[in-house]
Amino acid sequence: MRILVVEDEKKVASFIKRGLEEEKFAVDVAYDGEEGLYMAENTPYDLIIMDIMLPKKDGLAVIKDLRAKDNPSPVLCLTAKDKVEDIVTGLDSGSDDYLTKPFAFSELLARVRALLRRQKQDRGAELFFADLRLDPVSHKVWRSSVEIDLTAKEYALIEYFMRNPNQVLTRTMIAEHVWDYSFDSFTNIIDVYVNYLRKKIDKDYAKKLIHTVRGVGYVLKEES
Ligand code: CA
């Protein structure tokens, strides 16, 4: 397992590198965004740990570039900011999870392991629901044969809905499955993401598929 750490604070970078190496990971470090992007594009990393505030090119811009080029490595964002909108921006740009500084190494390690585990999970056959089709190998989704352009998080969310159709999914369930852990204080992120998804999946179609169950959560179903 090879991990890239992109972090300009030398102390933080060496703290992460040392800890991960003790856990038998191979770790490379880049100290600015341009170097990080170059390394990520030229080595197939199992995971990238990306600081947001970086010299030369900020972490979010690096992640966007990587995702635009279909780089599949999962990204864990490090941020000093803990405002919901910054986290949403980070997740929306294509990162898979985030951690706010300062953090305990044990917490970082738990997030790293969860992301690697999810990466390894069986991807399996295509999923169908109503006129939706999802290909878990290419991460592509279609509605009525029209391909829908989704961010990584939106894709994870629709995949979770399509694996559990006609079942009410609570915000806690969604948080635990799509983000791998529960974050009670950030459940409004889920509402934000469900709304993004609705704009892409339902807005232009007469038949709505994602329904709100007031006070509980959401359900993917055909009837209103
Ligand atoms: Ca920094």
PDB file of C-alpha atoms and ligand atoms in Angstrom:
ATOM      1  CA  MET A   1       0.000   0.000   0.000  1.00  0.00           C
ATOM      2  CA  ARG A   2       1.522   3.259  -1.166  1.00  0.00           C
ATOM      3  CA  ILE A   3       0.378   6.601   0.179  1.00  0.00           C
ATOM      4  CA  LEU A   4       1.185  10.135  -0.973  1.00  0.00           C
ATOM      5  CA  VAL A   5       1.208  12.886   1.651  1.00  0.00           C
ATOM      6  CA  VAL A   6       0.968  16.445   0.280  1.00  0.00           C
ATOM      7  CA  GLU A   7       1.692  18.793   3.172  1.00  0.00           C
ATOM      8  CA  ASP A   8       3.891  21.883   3.330  1.00  0.00           C
ATOM      9  CA  GLU A   9       4.302  21.933   7.097  1.00  0.00           C
ATOM     10  CA  LYS A  10       7.422  19.797   7.487  1.00  0.00           C
ATOM     11  CA  LYS A  11       6.615  18.788  11.073  1.00  0.00           C
ATOM     12  CA  VAL A  12       3.119  17.604  10.199  1.00  0.00           C
ATOM     13  CA  ALA A  13       4.367  15.813   7.078  1.00  0.00           C
ATOM     14  CA  SER A  14       7.053  13.904   8.962  1.00  0.00           C
ATOM     15  CA  PHE A  15       4.645  13.083  11.813  1.00  0.00           C
ATOM     16  CA  ILE A  16       2.230  11.505   9.307  1.00  0.00           C
ATOM     17  CA  LYS A  17       4.985   9.775   7.314  1.00  0.00           C
ATOM     18  CA  ARG A  18       6.612   8.257  10.400  1.00  0.00           C
ATOM     19  CA  GLY A  19       3.297   7.035  11.797  1.00  0.00           C
ATOM     20  CA  LEU A  20       2.149   5.457   8.542  1.00  0.00           C
ATOM     21  CA  GLU A  21       5.544   3.805   7.988  1.00  0.00           C
ATOM     22  CA  GLU A  22       5.260   2.211  11.415  1.00  0.00           C
ATOM     23  CA  GLU A  23       2.000   0.728  10.135  1.00  0.00           C
ATOM     24  CA  LYS A  24       3.908  -0.732   7.142  1.00  0.00           C
ATOM     25  CA  PHE A  25       2.701   1.712   4.502  1.00  0.00           C
ATOM     26  CA  ALA A  26       5.075   3.065   1.879  1.00  0.00           C
ATOM     27  CA  VAL A  27       4.891   6.852   2.095  1.00  0.00           C
ATOM     28  CA  ASP A  28       5.993   9.607  -0.300  1.00  0.00           C
ATOM     29  CA  VAL A  29       5.817  13.273   0.640  1.00  0.00           C
ATOM     30  CA  ALA A  30       5.297  16.350  -1.558  1.00  0.00           C
ATOM     31  CA  TYR A  31       5.683  19.813  -0.048  1.00  0.00           C
ATOM     32  CA  ASP A  32       3.590  21.898  -2.454  1.00  0.00           C
ATOM     33  CA  GLY A  33       0.564  21.474  -4.710  1.00  0.00           C
ATOM     34  CA  GLU A  34       2.434  21.339  -8.017  1.00  0.00           C
ATOM     35  CA  GLU A  35       4.826  18.660  -6.780  1.00  0.00           C
ATOM     36  CA  GLY A  36       1.877  16.742  -5.288  1.00  0.00           C
ATOM     37  CA  LEU A  37      -0.056  16.855  -8.561  1.00  0.00           C
ATOM     38  CA  TYR A  38       2.990  15.706 -10.538  1.00  0.00           C
ATOM     39  CA  MET A  39       3.621  12.779  -8.190  1.00  0.00           C
ATOM     40  CA  ALA A  40      -0.046  11.752  -8.066  1.00  0.00           C
ATOM     41  CA  GLU A  41      -0.226  11.767 -11.861  1.00  0.00           C
ATOM     42  CA  ASN A  42       2.867   9.638 -12.254  1.00  0.00           C
ATOM     43  CA  THR A  43       2.426   7.027  -9.520  1.00  0.00           C
ATOM     44  CA  PRO A  44      -0.690   4.925  -8.832  1.00  0.00           C
ATOM     45  CA  TYR A  45      -1.164   5.688  -5.126  1.00  0.00           C
ATOM     46  CA  ASP A  46      -3.620   3.677  -3.049  1.00  0.00           C
ATOM     47  CA  LEU A  47      -4.440   6.851  -1.137  1.00  0.00           C
ATOM     48  CA  ILE A  48      -3.549  10.543  -1.124  1.00  0.00           C
ATOM     49  CA  ILE A  49      -3.536  12.659   2.034  1.00  0.00           C
ATOM     50  CA  MET A  50      -3.905  16.262   0.888  1.00  0.00           C
ATOM     51  CA  ASP A  51      -3.532  19.435   2.902  1.00  0.00           C
ATOM     52  CA  ILE A  52      -5.789  22.207   1.556  1.00  0.00           C
ATOM     53  CA  MET A  53      -3.610  25.257   2.238  1.00  0.00           C
ATOM     54  CA  LEU A  54      -0.546  24.601   0.078  1.00  0.00           C
ATOM     55  CA  PRO A  55       1.983  26.796  -1.723  1.00  0.00           C
ATOM     56  CA  LYS A  56       1.961  27.017  -5.558  1.00  0.00           C
ATOM     57  CA  LYS A  57      -1.395  25.230  -5.971  1.00  0.00           C
ATOM     58  CA  ASP A  58      -3.963  24.679  -3.237  1.00  0.00           C
ATOM     59  CA  GLY A  59      -5.141  21.184  -2.343  1.00  0.00           C
ATOM     60  CA  LEU A  60      -8.672  21.609  -3.691  1.00  0.00           C
ATOM     61  CA  ALA A  61      -7.343  22.673  -7.097  1.00  0.00           C
ATOM     62  CA  VAL A  62      -5.033  19.654  -7.132  1.00  0.00           C
ATOM     63  CA  ILE A  63      -7.933  17.311  -6.325  1.00  0.00           C
ATOM     64  CA  LYS A  64     -10.067  18.897  -9.056  1.00  0.00           C
ATOM     65  CA  ASP A  65      -7.280  18.396 -11.601  1.00  0.00           C
ATOM     66  CA  LEU A  66      -6.854  14.773 -10.556  1.00  0.00           C
ATOM     67  CA  ARG A  67     -10.574  14.041 -10.783  1.00  0.00           C
ATOM     68  CA  ALA A  68     -10.857  15.809 -14.142  1.00  0.00           C
ATOM     69  CA  LYS A  69      -8.243  13.334 -15.381  1.00  0.00           C
ATOM     70  CA  ASP A  70     -10.156  10.396 -13.827  1.00  0.00           C
ATOM     71  CA  ASN A  71      -7.437   9.708 -11.263  1.00  0.00           C
ATOM     72  CA  PRO A  72      -9.021   7.002  -9.077  1.00  0.00           C
ATOM     73  CA  SER A  73      -6.906   7.387  -5.892  1.00  0.00           C
ATOM     74  CA  PRO A  74      -9.057   8.186  -2.868  1.00  0.00           C
ATOM     75  CA  VAL A  75      -8.186  11.511  -1.227  1.00  0.00           C
ATOM     76  CA  LEU A  76      -8.300  12.387   2.457  1.00  0.00           C
ATOM     77  CA  CYS A  77      -8.270  16.172   2.920  1.00  0.00           C
ATOM     78  CA  LEU A  78      -6.582  17.913   5.815  1.00  0.00           C
ATOM     79  CA  THR A  79      -7.960  21.284   6.724  1.00  0.00           C
ATOM     80  CA  ALA A  80      -7.528  23.833   9.454  1.00  0.00           C
ATOM     81  CA  LYS A  81     -10.994  25.103   8.677  1.00  0.00           C
ATOM     82  CA  ASP A  82     -13.953  23.361  10.216  1.00  0.00           C
ATOM     83  CA  LYS A  83     -16.770  25.372   8.728  1.00  0.00           C
ATOM     84  CA  VAL A  84     -19.379  23.251   7.010  1.00  0.00           C
ATOM     85  CA  GLU A  85     -19.169  25.165   3.733  1.00  0.00           C
ATOM     86  CA  ASP A  86     -15.404  24.576   3.476  1.00  0.00           C
ATOM     87  CA  ILE A  87     -15.886  20.885   4.111  1.00  0.00           C
ATOM     88  CA  VAL A  88     -18.625  20.736   1.504  1.00  0.00           C
ATOM     89  CA  THR A  89     -16.349  22.532  -0.988  1.00  0.00           C
ATOM     90  CA  GLY A  90     -13.645  19.983  -0.260  1.00  0.00           C
ATOM     91  CA  LEU A  91     -15.910  16.975  -0.655  1.00  0.00           C
ATOM     92  CA  ASP A  92     -17.499  18.474  -3.753  1.00  0.00           C
ATOM     93  CA  SER A  93     -14.151  18.990  -5.448  1.00  0.00           C
ATOM     94  CA  GLY A  94     -13.643  15.240  -5.323  1.00  0.00           C
ATOM     95  CA  SER A  95     -12.084  14.401  -1.976  1.00  0.00           C
ATOM     96  CA  ASP A  96     -13.480  11.336  -0.224  1.00  0.00           C
ATOM     97  CA  ASP A  97     -13.111  12.336   3.391  1.00  0.00           C
ATOM     98  CA  TYR A  98     -11.635  15.108   5.488  1.00  0.00           C
ATOM     99  CA  LEU A  99      -9.927  15.611   8.809  1.00  0.00           C
ATOM    100  CA  THR A 100      -9.590  18.922  10.617  1.00  0.00           C
ATOM    101  CA  LYS A 101      -6.292  19.937  12.179  1.00  0.00           C
ATOM    102  CA  PRO A 102      -5.120  19.302  14.772  1.00  0.00           C
ATOM    103  CA  PHE A 103      -5.892  15.586  14.811  1.00  0.00           C
ATOM    104  CA  ALA A 104      -4.705  12.498  16.683  1.00  0.00           C
ATOM    105  CA  PHE A 105      -2.716  10.033  14.599  1.00  0.00           C
ATOM    106  CA  SER A 106      -5.123   7.249  15.608  1.00  0.00           C
ATOM    107  CA  GLU A 107      -7.946   9.197  13.994  1.00  0.00           C
ATOM    108  CA  LEU A 108      -5.979   9.690  10.781  1.00  0.00           C
ATOM    109  CA  LEU A 109      -5.152   5.990  10.699  1.00  0.00           C
ATOM    110  CA  ALA A 110      -8.809   5.013  11.168  1.00  0.00           C
ATOM    111  CA  ARG A 111      -9.824   7.242   8.216  1.00  0.00           C
ATOM    112  CA  VAL A 112      -6.993   5.866   6.066  1.00  0.00           C
ATOM    113  CA  ARG A 113      -8.015   2.282   6.784  1.00  0.00           C
ATOM    114  CA  ALA A 114     -11.707   2.993   6.103  1.00  0.00           C
ATOM    115  CA  LEU A 115     -10.898   4.575   2.725  1.00  0.00           C
ATOM    116  CA  LEU A 116      -8.603   1.712   1.728  1.00  0.00           C
ATOM    117  CA  ARG A 117     -11.223  -0.832   2.789  1.00  0.00           C
ATOM    118  CA  ARG A 118     -13.876   0.872   0.723  1.00  0.00           C
ATOM    119  CA  GLN A 119     -11.517   0.981  -2.251  1.00  0.00           C
ATOM    120  CA  LYS A 120     -11.066  -2.788  -2.047  1.00  0.00           C
ATOM    121  CA  GLN A 121     -14.728  -3.686  -1.714  1.00  0.00           C
ATOM    122  CA  ASP A 122     -16.251  -5.736  -4.469  1.00  0.00           C
ATOM    123  CA  ARG A 123     -17.536  -3.483  -7.166  1.00  0.00           C
ATOM    124  CA  GLY A 124     -19.746  -6.062  -8.833  1.00  0.00           C
ATOM    125  CA  ALA A 125     -22.391  -5.896 -11.537  1.00  0.00           C
ATOM    126  CA  GLU A 126     -24.437  -2.984 -12.866  1.00  0.00           C
ATOM    127  CA  LEU A 127     -27.381  -1.759 -10.789  1.00  0.00           C
ATOM    128  CA  PHE A 128     -30.796  -0.817 -12.182  1.00  0.00           C
ATOM    129  CA  PHE A 129     -33.677   1.093 -10.622  1.00  0.00           C
ATOM    130  CA  ALA A 130     -36.588   2.527 -12.617  1.00  0.00           C
ATOM    131  CA  ASP A 131     -34.808   4.164 -15.587  1.00  0.00           C
ATOM    132  CA  LEU A 132     -31.552   4.605 -13.649  1.00  0.00           C
ATOM    133  CA  ARG A 133     -28.503   2.526 -14.484  1.00  0.00           C
ATOM    134  CA  LEU A 134     -25.244   2.506 -12.520  1.00  0.00           C
ATOM    135  CA  ASP A 135     -21.961   0.874 -13.465  1.00  0.00           C
ATOM    136  CA  PRO A 136     -19.896   0.314 -10.292  1.00  0.00           C
ATOM    137  CA  VAL A 137     -16.718  -0.384 -12.287  1.00  0.00           C
ATOM    138  CA  SER A 138     -16.606   2.834 -14.316  1.00  0.00           C
ATOM    139  CA  HIS A 139     -18.569   4.863 -11.685  1.00  0.00           C
ATOM    140  CA  LYS A 140     -20.972   6.020 -14.403  1.00  0.00           C
ATOM    141  CA  VAL A 141     -24.695   6.633 -13.950  1.00  0.00           C
ATOM    142  CA  TRP A 142     -27.404   7.077 -16.580  1.00  0.00           C
ATOM    143  CA  ARG A 143     -31.022   8.113 -16.404  1.00  0.00           C
ATOM    144  CA  SER A 144     -33.114   7.218 -19.479  1.00  0.00           C
ATOM    145  CA  SER A 145     -29.822   6.494 -21.279  1.00  0.00           C
ATOM    146  CA  VAL A 146     -28.504  10.011 -20.585  1.00  0.00           C
ATOM    147  CA  GLU A 147     -25.204   9.923 -18.713  1.00  0.00           C
ATOM    148  CA  ILE A 148     -25.282  11.981 -15.524  1.00  0.00           C
ATOM    149  CA  ASP A 149     -22.125  13.807 -14.510  1.00  0.00           C
ATOM    150  CA  LEU A 150     -21.640  13.212 -10.759  1.00  0.00           C
ATOM    151  CA  THR A 151     -18.948  14.141  -8.244  1.00  0.00           C
ATOM    152  CA  ALA A 152     -17.359  11.323  -6.242  1.00  0.00           C
ATOM    153  CA  LYS A 153     -19.642  11.937  -3.256  1.00  0.00           C
ATOM    154  CA  GLU A 154     -22.791  12.223  -5.329  1.00  0.00           C
ATOM    155  CA  TYR A 155     -21.856   8.951  -6.987  1.00  0.00           C
ATOM    156  CA  ALA A 156     -21.312   7.249  -3.604  1.00  0.00           C
ATOM    157  CA  LEU A 157     -24.678   8.537  -2.457  1.00  0.00           C
ATOM    158  CA  ILE A 158     -26.647   7.319  -5.490  1.00  0.00           C
ATOM    159  CA  GLU A 159     -24.848   3.977  -5.326  1.00  0.00           C
ATOM    160  CA  TYR A 160     -25.939   3.609  -1.687  1.00  0.00           C
ATOM    161  CA  PHE A 161     -29.539   4.505  -2.630  1.00  0.00           C
ATOM    162  CA  MET A 162     -29.509   2.046  -5.524  1.00  0.00           C
ATOM    163  CA  ARG A 163     -28.160  -0.760  -3.344  1.00  0.00           C
ATOM    164  CA  ASN A 164     -31.024  -0.089  -0.895  1.00  0.00           C
ATOM    165  CA  PRO A 165     -34.077   0.861  -2.973  1.00  0.00           C
ATOM    166  CA  ASN A 166     -37.504   1.305  -1.361  1.00  0.00           C
ATOM    167  CA  GLN A 167     -35.893   1.518   2.073  1.00  0.00           C
ATOM    168  CA  VAL A 168     -35.919   4.616   4.224  1.00  0.00           C
ATOM    169  CA  LEU A 169     -32.306   5.634   4.778  1.00  0.00           C
ATOM    170  CA  THR A 170     -31.721   7.836   7.802  1.00  0.00           C
ATOM    171  CA  ARG A 171     -29.127  10.603   7.755  1.00  0.00           C
ATOM    172  CA  THR A 172     -27.062   8.579  10.228  1.00  0.00           C
ATOM    173  CA  MET A 173     -27.130   5.528   7.942  1.00  0.00           C
ATOM    174  CA  ILE A 174     -26.137   7.669   4.975  1.00  0.00           C
ATOM    175  CA  ALA A 175     -23.309   9.310   6.943  1.00  0.00           C
ATOM    176  CA  GLU A 176     -21.955   5.969   8.081  1.00  0.00           C
ATOM    177  CA  HIS A 177     -22.128   4.309   4.676  1.00  0.00           C
ATOM    178  CA  VAL A 178     -21.169   7.105   2.360  1.00  0.00           C
ATOM    179  CA  TRP A 179     -18.663   8.846   4.628  1.00  0.00           C
ATOM    180  CA  ASP A 180     -17.680   5.692   6.597  1.00  0.00           C
ATOM    181  CA  TYR A 181     -18.303   7.238  10.000  1.00  0.00           C
ATOM    182  CA  SER A 182     -21.008   9.229  11.694  1.00  0.00           C
ATOM    183  CA  PHE A 183     -20.711  12.955  12.078  1.00  0.00           C
ATOM    184  CA  ASP A 184     -23.842  14.032  13.898  1.00  0.00           C
ATOM    185  CA  SER A 185     -22.996  17.711  13.880  1.00  0.00           C
ATOM    186  CA  PHE A 186     -22.615  17.723  10.096  1.00  0.00           C
ATOM    187  CA  THR A 187     -25.797  15.954   9.049  1.00  0.00           C
ATOM    188  CA  ASN A 188     -26.819  19.016   7.024  1.00  0.00           C
ATOM    189  CA  ILE A 189     -24.039  18.010   4.610  1.00  0.00           C
ATOM    190  CA  ILE A 190     -26.210  15.047   3.713  1.00  0.00           C
ATOM    191  CA  ASP A 191     -29.161  17.314   2.901  1.00  0.00           C
ATOM    192  CA  VAL A 192     -26.867  19.462   0.774  1.00  0.00           C
ATOM    193  CA  TYR A 193     -25.661  16.410  -1.144  1.00  0.00           C
ATOM    194  CA  VAL A 194     -29.129  14.934  -1.591  1.00  0.00           C
ATOM    195  CA  ASN A 195     -30.176  18.271  -3.083  1.00  0.00           C
ATOM    196  CA  TYR A 196     -27.191  18.253  -5.476  1.00  0.00           C
ATOM    197  CA  LEU A 197     -28.150  14.746  -6.486  1.00  0.00           C
ATOM    198  CA  ARG A 198     -31.808  15.630  -7.009  1.00  0.00           C
ATOM    199  CA  LYS A 199     -30.849  18.466  -9.342  1.00  0.00           C
ATOM    200  CA  LYS A 200     -28.984  15.999 -11.502  1.00  0.00           C
ATOM    201  CA  ILE A 201     -31.170  12.886 -11.203  1.00  0.00           C
ATOM    202  CA  ASP A 202     -34.733  14.193 -10.796  1.00  0.00           C
ATOM    203  CA  LYS A 203     -35.012  17.848 -11.793  1.00  0.00           C
ATOM    204  CA  ASP A 204     -35.477  17.307 -15.525  1.00  0.00           C
ATOM    205  CA  TYR A 205     -37.742  14.273 -15.208  1.00  0.00           C
ATOM    206  CA  ALA A 206     -41.463  14.060 -14.469  1.00  0.00           C
ATOM    207  CA  LYS A 207     -41.117  10.993 -12.294  1.00  0.00           C
ATOM    208  CA  LYS A 208     -39.147  11.813  -9.125  1.00  0.00           C
ATOM    209  CA  LEU A 209     -37.123   9.005  -7.574  1.00  0.00           C
ATOM    210  CA  ILE A 210     -35.524  10.508  -4.452  1.00  0.00           C
ATOM    211  CA  HIS A 211     -38.131  11.286  -1.794  1.00  0.00           C
ATOM    212  CA  THR A 212     -37.858  12.964   1.593  1.00  0.00           C
ATOM    213  CA  VAL A 213     -39.273  11.138   4.604  1.00  0.00           C
ATOM    214  CA  ARG A 214     -39.891  14.061   6.898  1.00  0.00           C
ATOM    215  CA  GLY A 215     -37.957  13.904  10.153  1.00  0.00           C
ATOM    216  CA  VAL A 216     -36.336  10.600   9.188  1.00  0.00           C
ATOM    217  CA  GLY A 217     -34.304  10.697   5.998  1.00  0.00           C
ATOM    218  CA  TYR A 218     -34.658   9.733   2.348  1.00  0.00           C
ATOM    219  CA  VAL A 219     -35.926   6.899   0.192  1.00  0.00           C
ATOM    220  CA  LEU A 220     -35.351   5.914  -3.447  1.00  0.00           C
ATOM    221  CA  LYS A 221     -38.718   4.792  -4.791  1.00  0.00           C
ATOM    222  CA  GLU A 222     -40.910   5.118  -7.870  1.00  0.00           C
ATOM    223  CA  GLU A 223     -44.235   6.323  -6.500  1.00  0.00           C
ATOM    224  CA  SER A 224     -44.513   9.733  -4.842  1.00  0.00           C
TER     225      SER A 224
HETATM  226 CA    CA B   1      -0.555  23.916   4.806  1.00  0.00          CA
END
